[in-house]
Coordinates of C-alpha atoms and ligand atoms in Angstrom, one line a residue:
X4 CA -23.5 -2.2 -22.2
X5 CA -21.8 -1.2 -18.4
X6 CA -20.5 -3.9 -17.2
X7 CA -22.0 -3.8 -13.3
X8 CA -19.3 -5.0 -10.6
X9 CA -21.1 -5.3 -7.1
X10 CA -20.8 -7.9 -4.1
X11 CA -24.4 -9.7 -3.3
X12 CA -25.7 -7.5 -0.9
X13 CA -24.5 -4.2 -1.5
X14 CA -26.2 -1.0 -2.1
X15 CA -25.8 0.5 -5.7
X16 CA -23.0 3.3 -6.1
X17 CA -22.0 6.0 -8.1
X18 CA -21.5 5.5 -11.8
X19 CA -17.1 5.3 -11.6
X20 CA -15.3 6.6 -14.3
X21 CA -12.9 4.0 -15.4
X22 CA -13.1 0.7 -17.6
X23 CA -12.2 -2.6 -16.9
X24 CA -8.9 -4.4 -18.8
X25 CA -11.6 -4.6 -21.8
X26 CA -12.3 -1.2 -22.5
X27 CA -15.9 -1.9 -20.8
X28 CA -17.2 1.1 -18.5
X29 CA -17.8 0.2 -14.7
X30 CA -20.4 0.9 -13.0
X31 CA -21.4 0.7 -9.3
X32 CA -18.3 -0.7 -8.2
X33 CA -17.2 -2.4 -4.5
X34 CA -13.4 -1.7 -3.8
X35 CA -12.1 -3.3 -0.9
X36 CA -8.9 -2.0 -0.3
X37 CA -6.0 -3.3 1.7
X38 CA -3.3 -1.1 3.0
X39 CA -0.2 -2.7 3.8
X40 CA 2.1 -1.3 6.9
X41 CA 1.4 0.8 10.7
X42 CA 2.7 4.8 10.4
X43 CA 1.9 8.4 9.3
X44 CA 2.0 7.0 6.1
X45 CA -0.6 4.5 6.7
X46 CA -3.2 6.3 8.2
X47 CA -2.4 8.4 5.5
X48 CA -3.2 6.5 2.6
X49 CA -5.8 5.0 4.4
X50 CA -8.0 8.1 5.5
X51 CA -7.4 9.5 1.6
X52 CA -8.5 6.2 0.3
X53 CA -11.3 5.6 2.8
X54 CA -13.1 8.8 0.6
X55 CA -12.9 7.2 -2.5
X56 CA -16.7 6.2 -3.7
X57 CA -17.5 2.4 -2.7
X58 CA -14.2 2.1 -0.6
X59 CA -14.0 -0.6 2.5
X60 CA -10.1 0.1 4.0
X61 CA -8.7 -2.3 5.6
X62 CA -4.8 -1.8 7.0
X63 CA -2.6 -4.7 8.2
X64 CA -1.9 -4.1 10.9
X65 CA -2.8 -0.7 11.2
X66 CA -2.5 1.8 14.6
X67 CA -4.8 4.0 16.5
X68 CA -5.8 6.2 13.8
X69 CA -6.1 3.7 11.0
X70 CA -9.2 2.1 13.2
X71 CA -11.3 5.5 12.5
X72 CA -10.8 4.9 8.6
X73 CA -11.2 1.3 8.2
X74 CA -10.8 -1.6 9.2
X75 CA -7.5 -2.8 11.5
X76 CA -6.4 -6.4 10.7
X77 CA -3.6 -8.2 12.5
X78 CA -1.8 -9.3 10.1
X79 CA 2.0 -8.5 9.6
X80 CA 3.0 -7.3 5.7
X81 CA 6.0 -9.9 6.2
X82 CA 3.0 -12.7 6.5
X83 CA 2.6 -13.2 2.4
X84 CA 0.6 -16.0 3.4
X85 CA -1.3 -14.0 5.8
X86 CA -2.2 -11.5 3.5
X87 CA -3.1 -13.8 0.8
X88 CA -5.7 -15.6 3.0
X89 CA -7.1 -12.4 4.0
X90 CA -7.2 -11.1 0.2
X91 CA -9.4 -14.0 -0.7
X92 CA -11.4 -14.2 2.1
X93 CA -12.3 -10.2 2.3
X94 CA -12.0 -10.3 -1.4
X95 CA -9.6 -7.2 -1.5
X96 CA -9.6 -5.4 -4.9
X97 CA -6.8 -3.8 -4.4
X98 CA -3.6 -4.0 -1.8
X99 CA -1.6 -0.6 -1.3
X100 CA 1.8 -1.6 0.0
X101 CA 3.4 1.4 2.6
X102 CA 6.3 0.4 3.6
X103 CA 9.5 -0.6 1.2
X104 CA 10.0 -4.2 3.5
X105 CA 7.9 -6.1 1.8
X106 CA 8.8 -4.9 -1.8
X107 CA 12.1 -5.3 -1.7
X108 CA 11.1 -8.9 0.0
X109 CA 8.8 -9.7 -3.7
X110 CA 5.3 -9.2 -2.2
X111 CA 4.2 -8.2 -5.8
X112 CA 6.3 -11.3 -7.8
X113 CA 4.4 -13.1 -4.7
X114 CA 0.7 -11.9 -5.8
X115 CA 1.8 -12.1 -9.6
X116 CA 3.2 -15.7 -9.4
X117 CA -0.2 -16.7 -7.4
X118 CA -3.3 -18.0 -9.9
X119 CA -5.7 -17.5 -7.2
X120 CA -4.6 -13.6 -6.6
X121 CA -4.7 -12.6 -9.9
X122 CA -7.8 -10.9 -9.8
X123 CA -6.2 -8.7 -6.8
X124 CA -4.5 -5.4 -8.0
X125 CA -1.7 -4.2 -6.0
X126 CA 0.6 -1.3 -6.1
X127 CA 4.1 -1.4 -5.8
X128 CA 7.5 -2.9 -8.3
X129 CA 8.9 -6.3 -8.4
X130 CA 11.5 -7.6 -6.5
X131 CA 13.4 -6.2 -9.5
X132 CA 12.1 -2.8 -10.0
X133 CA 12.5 -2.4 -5.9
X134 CA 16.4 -2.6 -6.2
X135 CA 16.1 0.6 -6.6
X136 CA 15.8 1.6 -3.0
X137 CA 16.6 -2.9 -1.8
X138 CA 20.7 -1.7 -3.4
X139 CA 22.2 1.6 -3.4
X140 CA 24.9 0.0 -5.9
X141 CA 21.9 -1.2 -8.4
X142 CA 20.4 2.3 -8.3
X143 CA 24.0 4.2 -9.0
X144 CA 24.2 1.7 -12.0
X145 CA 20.8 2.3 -13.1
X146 CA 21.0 6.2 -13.1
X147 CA 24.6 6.2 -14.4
X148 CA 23.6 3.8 -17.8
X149 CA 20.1 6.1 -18.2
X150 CA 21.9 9.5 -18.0
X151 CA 20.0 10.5 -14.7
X152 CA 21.7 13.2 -13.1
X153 CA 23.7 12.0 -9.4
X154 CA 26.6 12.4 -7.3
X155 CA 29.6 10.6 -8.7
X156 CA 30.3 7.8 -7.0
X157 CA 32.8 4.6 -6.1
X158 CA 31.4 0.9 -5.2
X159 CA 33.7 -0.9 -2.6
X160 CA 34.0 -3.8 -1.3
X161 CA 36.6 -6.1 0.7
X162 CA 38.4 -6.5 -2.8
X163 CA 39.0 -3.3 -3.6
X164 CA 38.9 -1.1 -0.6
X165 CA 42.6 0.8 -1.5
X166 CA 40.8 1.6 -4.5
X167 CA 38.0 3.0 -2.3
X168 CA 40.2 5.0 -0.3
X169 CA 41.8 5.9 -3.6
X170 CA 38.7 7.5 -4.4
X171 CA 38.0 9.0 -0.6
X172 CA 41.3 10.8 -1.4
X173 CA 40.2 12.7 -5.0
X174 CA 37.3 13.6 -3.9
X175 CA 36.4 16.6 -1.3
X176 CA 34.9 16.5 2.4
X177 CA 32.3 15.9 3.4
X178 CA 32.7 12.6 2.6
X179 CA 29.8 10.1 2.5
X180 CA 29.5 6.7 2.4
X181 CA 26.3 4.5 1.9
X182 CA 25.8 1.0 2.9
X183 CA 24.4 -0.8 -0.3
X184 CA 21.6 -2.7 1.2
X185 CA 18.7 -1.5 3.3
X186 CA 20.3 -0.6 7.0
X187 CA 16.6 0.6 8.5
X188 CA 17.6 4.0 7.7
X189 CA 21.3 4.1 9.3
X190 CA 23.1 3.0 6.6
X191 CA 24.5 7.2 5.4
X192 CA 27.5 8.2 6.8
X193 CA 28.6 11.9 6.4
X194 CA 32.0 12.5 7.5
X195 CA 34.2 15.5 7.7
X196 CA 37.6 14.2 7.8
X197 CA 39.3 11.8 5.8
X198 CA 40.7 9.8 7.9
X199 CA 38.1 9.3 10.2
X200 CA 36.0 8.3 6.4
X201 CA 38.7 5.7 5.4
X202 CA 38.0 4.2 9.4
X203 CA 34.2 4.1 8.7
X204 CA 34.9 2.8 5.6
X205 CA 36.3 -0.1 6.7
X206 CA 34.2 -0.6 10.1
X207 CA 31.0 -0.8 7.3
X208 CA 32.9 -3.7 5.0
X209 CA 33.9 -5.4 8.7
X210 CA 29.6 -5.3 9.3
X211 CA 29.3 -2.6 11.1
X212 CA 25.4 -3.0 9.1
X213 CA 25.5 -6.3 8.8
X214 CA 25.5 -8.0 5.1
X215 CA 24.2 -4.3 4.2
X216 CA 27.4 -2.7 4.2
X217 CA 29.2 -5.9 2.8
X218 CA 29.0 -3.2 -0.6
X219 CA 29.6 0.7 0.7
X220 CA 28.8 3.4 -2.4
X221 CA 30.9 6.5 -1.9
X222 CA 29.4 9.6 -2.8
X223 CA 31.0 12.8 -3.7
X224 CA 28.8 15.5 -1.6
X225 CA 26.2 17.2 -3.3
X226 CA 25.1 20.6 -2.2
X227 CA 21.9 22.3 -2.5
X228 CA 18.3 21.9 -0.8
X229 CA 16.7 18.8 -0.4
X230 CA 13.2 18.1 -1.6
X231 CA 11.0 15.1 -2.2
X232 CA 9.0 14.8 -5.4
X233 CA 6.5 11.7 -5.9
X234 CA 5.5 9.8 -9.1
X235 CA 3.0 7.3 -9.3
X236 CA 3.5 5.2 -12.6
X237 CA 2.2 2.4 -14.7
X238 CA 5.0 2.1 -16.3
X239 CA 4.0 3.4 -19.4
X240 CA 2.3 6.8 -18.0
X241 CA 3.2 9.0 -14.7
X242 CA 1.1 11.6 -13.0
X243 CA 3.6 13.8 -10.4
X244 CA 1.8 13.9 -7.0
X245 CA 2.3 16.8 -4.6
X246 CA 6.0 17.3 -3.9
X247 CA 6.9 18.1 -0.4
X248 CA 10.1 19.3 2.4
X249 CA 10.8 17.1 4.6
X250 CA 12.6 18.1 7.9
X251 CA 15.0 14.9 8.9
X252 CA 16.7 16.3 12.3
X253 CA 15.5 16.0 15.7
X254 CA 15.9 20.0 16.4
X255 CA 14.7 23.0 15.5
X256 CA 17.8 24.8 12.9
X257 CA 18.0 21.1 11.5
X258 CA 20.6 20.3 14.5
X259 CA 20.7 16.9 16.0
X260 CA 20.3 13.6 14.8
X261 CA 18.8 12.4 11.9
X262 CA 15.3 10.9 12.6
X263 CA 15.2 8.3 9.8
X264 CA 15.6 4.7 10.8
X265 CA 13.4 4.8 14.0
X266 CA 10.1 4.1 12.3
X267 CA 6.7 4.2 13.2
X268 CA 5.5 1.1 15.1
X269 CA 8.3 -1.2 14.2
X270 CA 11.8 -0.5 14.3
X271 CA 13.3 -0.6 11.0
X272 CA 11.5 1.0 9.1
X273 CA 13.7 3.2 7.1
X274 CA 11.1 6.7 7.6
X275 CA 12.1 9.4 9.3
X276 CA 11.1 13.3 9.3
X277 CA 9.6 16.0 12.0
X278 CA 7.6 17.4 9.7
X279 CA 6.9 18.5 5.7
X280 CA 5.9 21.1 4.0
X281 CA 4.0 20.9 0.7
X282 CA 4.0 22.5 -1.6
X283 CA 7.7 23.9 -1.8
X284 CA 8.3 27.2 -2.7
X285 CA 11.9 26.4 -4.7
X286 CA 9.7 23.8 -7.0
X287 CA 9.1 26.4 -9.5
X288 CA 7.5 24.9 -12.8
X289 CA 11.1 25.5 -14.5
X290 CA 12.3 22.7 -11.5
X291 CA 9.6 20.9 -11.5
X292 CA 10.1 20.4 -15.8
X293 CA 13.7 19.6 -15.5
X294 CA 12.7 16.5 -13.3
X295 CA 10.7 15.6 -15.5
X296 CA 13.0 15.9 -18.6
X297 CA 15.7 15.1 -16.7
X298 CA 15.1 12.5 -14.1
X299 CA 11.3 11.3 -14.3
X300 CA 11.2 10.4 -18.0
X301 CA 14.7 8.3 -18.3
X302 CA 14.0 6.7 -15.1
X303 CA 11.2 5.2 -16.8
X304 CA 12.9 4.3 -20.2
X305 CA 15.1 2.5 -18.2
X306 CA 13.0 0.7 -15.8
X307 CA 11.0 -0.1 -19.6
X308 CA 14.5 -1.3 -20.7
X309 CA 15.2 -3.3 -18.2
X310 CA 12.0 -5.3 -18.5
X311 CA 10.7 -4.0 -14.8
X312 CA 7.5 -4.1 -14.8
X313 CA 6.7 -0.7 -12.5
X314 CA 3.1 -0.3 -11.2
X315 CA 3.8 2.1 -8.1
X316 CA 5.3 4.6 -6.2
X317 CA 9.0 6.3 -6.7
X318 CA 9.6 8.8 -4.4
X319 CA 12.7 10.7 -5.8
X320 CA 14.8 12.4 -2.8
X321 CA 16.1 15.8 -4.9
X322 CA 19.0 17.7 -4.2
X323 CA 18.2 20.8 -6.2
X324 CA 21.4 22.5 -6.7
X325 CA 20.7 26.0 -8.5
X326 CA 17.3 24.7 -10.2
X327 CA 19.3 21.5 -11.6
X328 CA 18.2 18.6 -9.9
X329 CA 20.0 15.4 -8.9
X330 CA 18.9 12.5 -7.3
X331 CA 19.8 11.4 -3.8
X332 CA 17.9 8.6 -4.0
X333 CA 15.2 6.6 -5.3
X334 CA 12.7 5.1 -2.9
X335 CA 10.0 2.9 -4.4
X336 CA 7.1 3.7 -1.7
X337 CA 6.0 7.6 -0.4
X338 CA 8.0 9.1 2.2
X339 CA 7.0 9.7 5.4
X340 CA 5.8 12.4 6.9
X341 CA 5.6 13.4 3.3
X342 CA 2.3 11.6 2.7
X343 CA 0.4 13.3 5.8
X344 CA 0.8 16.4 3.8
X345 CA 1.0 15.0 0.3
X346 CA -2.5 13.0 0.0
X347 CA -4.3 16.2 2.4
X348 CA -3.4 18.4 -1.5
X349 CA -4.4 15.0 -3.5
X350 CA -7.7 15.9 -4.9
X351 CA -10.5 13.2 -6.5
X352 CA -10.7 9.6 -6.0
X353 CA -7.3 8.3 -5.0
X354 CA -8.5 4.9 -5.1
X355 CA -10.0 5.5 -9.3
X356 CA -5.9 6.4 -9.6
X357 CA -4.4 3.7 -8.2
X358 CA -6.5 1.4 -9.7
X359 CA -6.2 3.0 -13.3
X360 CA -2.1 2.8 -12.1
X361 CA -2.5 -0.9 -11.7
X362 CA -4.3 -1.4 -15.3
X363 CA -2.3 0.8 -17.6
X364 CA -4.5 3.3 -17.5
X365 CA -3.0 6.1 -15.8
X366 CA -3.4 8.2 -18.8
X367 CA -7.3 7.9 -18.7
X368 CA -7.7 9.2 -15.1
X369 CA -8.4 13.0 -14.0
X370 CA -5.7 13.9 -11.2
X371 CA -5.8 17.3 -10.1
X372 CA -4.0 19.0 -6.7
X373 CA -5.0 21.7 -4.4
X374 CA -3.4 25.4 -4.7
X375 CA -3.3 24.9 -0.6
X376 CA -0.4 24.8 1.3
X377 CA -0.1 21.8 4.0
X378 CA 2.1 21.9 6.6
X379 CA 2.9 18.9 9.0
X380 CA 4.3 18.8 12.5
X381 CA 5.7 15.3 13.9
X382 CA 5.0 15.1 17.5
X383 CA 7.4 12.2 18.8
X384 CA 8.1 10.7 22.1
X385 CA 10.9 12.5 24.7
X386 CA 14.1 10.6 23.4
X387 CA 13.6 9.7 20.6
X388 CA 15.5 9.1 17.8
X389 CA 17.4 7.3 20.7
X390 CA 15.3 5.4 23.4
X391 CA 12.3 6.4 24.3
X392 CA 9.2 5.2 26.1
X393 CA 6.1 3.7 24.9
X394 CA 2.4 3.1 26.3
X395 CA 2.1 7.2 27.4
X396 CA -1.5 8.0 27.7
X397 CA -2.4 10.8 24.7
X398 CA -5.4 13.6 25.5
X399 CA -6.8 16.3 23.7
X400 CA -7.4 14.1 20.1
X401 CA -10.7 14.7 20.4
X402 CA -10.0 19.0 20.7
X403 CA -8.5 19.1 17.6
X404 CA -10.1 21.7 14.6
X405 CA -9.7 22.5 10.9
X406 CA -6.7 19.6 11.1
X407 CA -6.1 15.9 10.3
X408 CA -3.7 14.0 13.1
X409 CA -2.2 11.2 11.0
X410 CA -1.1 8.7 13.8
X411 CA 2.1 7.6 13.6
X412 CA 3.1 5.1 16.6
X413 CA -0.3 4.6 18.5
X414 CA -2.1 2.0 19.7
X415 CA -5.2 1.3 22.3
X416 CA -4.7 0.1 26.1
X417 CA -6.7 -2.2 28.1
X418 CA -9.0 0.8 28.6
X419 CA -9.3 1.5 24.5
X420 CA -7.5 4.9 25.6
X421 CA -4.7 5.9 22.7
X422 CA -1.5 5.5 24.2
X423 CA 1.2 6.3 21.9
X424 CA 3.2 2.9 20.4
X425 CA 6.3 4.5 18.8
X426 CA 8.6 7.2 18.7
X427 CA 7.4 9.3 15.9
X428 CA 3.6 9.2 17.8
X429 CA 1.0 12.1 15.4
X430 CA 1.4 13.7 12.5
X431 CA -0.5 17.0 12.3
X432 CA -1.8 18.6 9.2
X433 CA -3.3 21.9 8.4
X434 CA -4.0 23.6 5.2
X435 CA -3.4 27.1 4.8
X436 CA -3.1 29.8 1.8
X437 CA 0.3 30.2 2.5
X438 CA 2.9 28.4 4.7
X439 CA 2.3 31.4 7.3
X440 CA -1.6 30.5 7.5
X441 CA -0.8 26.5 7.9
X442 CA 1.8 26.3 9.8
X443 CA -0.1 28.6 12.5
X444 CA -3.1 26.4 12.1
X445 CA -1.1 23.7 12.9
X446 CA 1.1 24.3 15.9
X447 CA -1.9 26.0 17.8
X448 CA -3.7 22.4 17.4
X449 CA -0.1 20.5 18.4
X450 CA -0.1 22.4 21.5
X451 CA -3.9 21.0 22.6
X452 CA -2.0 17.1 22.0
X453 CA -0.3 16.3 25.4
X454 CA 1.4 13.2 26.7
X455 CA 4.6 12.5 28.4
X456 CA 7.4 13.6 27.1
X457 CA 5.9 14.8 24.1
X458 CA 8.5 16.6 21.7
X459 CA 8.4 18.4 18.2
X460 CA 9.9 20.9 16.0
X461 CA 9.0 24.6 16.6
X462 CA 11.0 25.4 13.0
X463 CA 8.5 23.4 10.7
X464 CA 8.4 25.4 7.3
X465 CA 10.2 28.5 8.7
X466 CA 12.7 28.4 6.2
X467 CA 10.6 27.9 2.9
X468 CA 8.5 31.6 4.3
X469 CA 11.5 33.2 3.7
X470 CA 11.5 32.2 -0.2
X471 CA 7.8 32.9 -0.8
Ligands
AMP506 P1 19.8 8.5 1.7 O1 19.5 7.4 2.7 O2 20.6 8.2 0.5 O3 18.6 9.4 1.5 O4 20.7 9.6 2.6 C1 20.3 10.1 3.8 C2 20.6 11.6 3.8 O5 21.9 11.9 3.6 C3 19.9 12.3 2.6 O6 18.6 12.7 2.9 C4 20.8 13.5 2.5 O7 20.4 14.5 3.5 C5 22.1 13.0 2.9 N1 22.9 12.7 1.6 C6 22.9 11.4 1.1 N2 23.7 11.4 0.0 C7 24.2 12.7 -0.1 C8 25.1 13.3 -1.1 N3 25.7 12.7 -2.1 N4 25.4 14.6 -0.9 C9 24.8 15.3 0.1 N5 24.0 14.8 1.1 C10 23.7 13.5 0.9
LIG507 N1 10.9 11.2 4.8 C1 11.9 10.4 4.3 C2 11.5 9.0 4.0 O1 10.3 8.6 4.0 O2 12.4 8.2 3.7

């Protein structure tokens, strides 16, 4: 016999295709479904997640865009408390955490620990399992005891800093240097001269990132092209999700400054990125097997090893260096702007996926991706990465055709007019049969966006045409 899930009151839906932890099939099911965080990445989740069959979205706390998908609650993903009492009340199914805060901070030991949550599923790792983006020095270790190919590397600290610039000295420019903890997105140094490296070096151990940098990881300089590829896990089983290009730099040619670190809504939030392309031309299947052999399949023997318990995202930044791929870095949550393009290829019920991630059952589930291409284009505020202005009126939204704006930093006046909130402010995304096709799509919609000082990249996916 189905077992029949529904909330007293609610319309019958859809037979679902899943089983519950007992093997029993579902039917007619009520997901409310809590999205954790206030970006691009957000709305994206949310506005994907807001299709699935019996979904209620509700996003904590949410921007601009989020309100035409769901729900906006204000509530900040810091507030465990918070978002306890509002799991219980709303009786939230499942809770999608954006933003890597909160996991590194043990939101999921939180829920796990909690009698009264366990009914509420929620995506992410463990305190544990989110060292791996939490501690640069934790995720060198990890990779260099499970084989998983990475730059070489030296840890430092106040103890052993001749050592360090030991190291500094064997190895070639450019010379980078990582502050261990999070550093909202600051934390990489890229140096060409050594002496100016061994002066950083010690500037980050004096707290020039705060207790972040109290541990700096030297990395010998990989070289290649960069690319983010996305594996949602249950620890036993992965599916690969869309990968995509990011585009970190302010201007067009990739010159300027790095746009990671500004975030969305609130400072900190280590995001960054102009604009993505998905999918990516270089990612040929050969790639795309090798991270899987390679990186994909001993990163989860040893997060199984380790006794982490991963239900979640890991976003693997790639340098792929002649079709051999090496990791950057691991991030346990999706990149952003990756996911405005990512979950616009997603195809299905995202919500059936992440729930049959949550259970174990990730092997049960059909996932399939569009052939598409999607390009995004950031549109930011004048000045930013550096300061910038907030509260600038936004027009044309309501223009806009054959694309999705994913709003990034936006928020509603006195007036309930959208004024943007942030310095990354709309993310928009258009689908296309080649790169060419999107990207044309989606900078003659950019254009019809205006508010003060608006600024974006012109260069958005011009590189990857050239490979097609
Ligand atoms: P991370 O925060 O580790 O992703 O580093 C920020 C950026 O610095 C990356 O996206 C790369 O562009 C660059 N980067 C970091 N580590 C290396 C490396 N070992 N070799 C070359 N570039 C790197
Ligand atoms: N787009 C890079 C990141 O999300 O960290």
């Amino acid at each position: 016999m189905a077992k029949i899930i529904m909330y007293p009151g609610e319309a019958r839906k859809e037979t679902m295709n899943w089983k519950d932890a007992q093997g029993q099939h579902i039917t007619a099911v009520k997901r409310n479904i809590l999205v954790l965080g206030s970006g691009g990445r957000e709305h994206a989740l949310a506005w994907k997640l807001a299709q699935s069959e019996g979904a209620h979205v509700f996003i904590a706390p949410g921007n601009a865009g989020t309100a035409q998908v769901g729900v906006n609650v204000n509530i900040k993903p810091s507030d465990f408390e918070a978002v306890k009492d509002f799991c219980l009340k709303q009786e939230i199914n499942l809770v999608v955490v954006g933003p890597e805060q909160p996991l590194v901070d043990g939101i999921v030991d939180f829920f796990k620990q909690d009698e009264t949550l366990k009914s509420v599923k929620i995506i992410g790792p463990d305190k544990r399992g989110a060292q791996l983006e939490g501690s640069k020095a934790f995720a060198k270790d990890f990779m260099e005891k499970y084989g998983v190919p990475t730059a070489k590397c030296f840890k430092v600290n106040k103890d052993n800093l001749s050592e360090g610039c030991n190291f500094l000295e064997s190895v070639k420019a450019p010379y980078v240097l990582k502050a261990d903890g999070l550093a909202a997105g600051k934390g990489v140094l890229i140096l060409n001269d050594l002496q100016e490296a061994k002066n950083e070096l010690g500037k980050m151990l004096d707290g020039k990132f705060g207790a972040a940098s109290a541990t700096v990881v030297i990395e010998e300089f990989l070289k290649g092209i960069e690319v983010s590829v996305f594996v949602l896990t249950d620890g036993e089983h992965y599916v690969l999700l869309p990968e995509a290009k990011d585009y970190k730099r302010i201007g067009d040619g990739d010159k300027g400054l790095n746009t990671g670190g500004m975030g969305a809504v609130s400072p900190g939030l280590n995001t960054g990125g102009m604009g993505a392309v998905s999918p990516v031309p270089f990612c040929t299947t050969e790639f795309l097997n090798r991270v899987e052999e390679c990186i994909v399949k001993p990163t989860l023997k040893g997060l199984k090893a380790e006794g982490i318990d991963y239900k979640g995202f890991i976003f693997l930044g790639l340098m792929n260096d002649g079709c051999n791929p090496y990791v950057i870095e691991y991030n346990v949550r999706m990149g952003d702007p990756e996911t405005e393009a990512v979950m616009t290829r997603i195809e299905g019920d995202f919500a059936d996926l992440l729930m049959a991630c949550a259970d174990g059952r990730l092997n049960e589930v059909h996932y399939a991706k569009s052939d598409k291409t999607a390009v995004t284009v950031m549109m930011v505020s004048g000045g930013y990465p550096e300061a910038y202005k907030k509260g600038m009126k936004m027009s044309g939204l309501d223009n806009l055709k054959e694309v999705v704006a994913f709003h990034a930093g936006t928020a509603f006046d006195s007036e309930k007019d959208v004024v943007t909130a942030g310095g990354r402010v709309i993310a928009v995304t258009a689908h296309g049969d080649s790169i060419e096709e999107a990207r044309g799509i989606a900078y003659r919609e950019v254009e019809k966006i205006h508010f003060d000082g608006a600024n974006y990249r012109h260069d958005i996916g011009l590189d990857l045409m050239k490979m097609q």
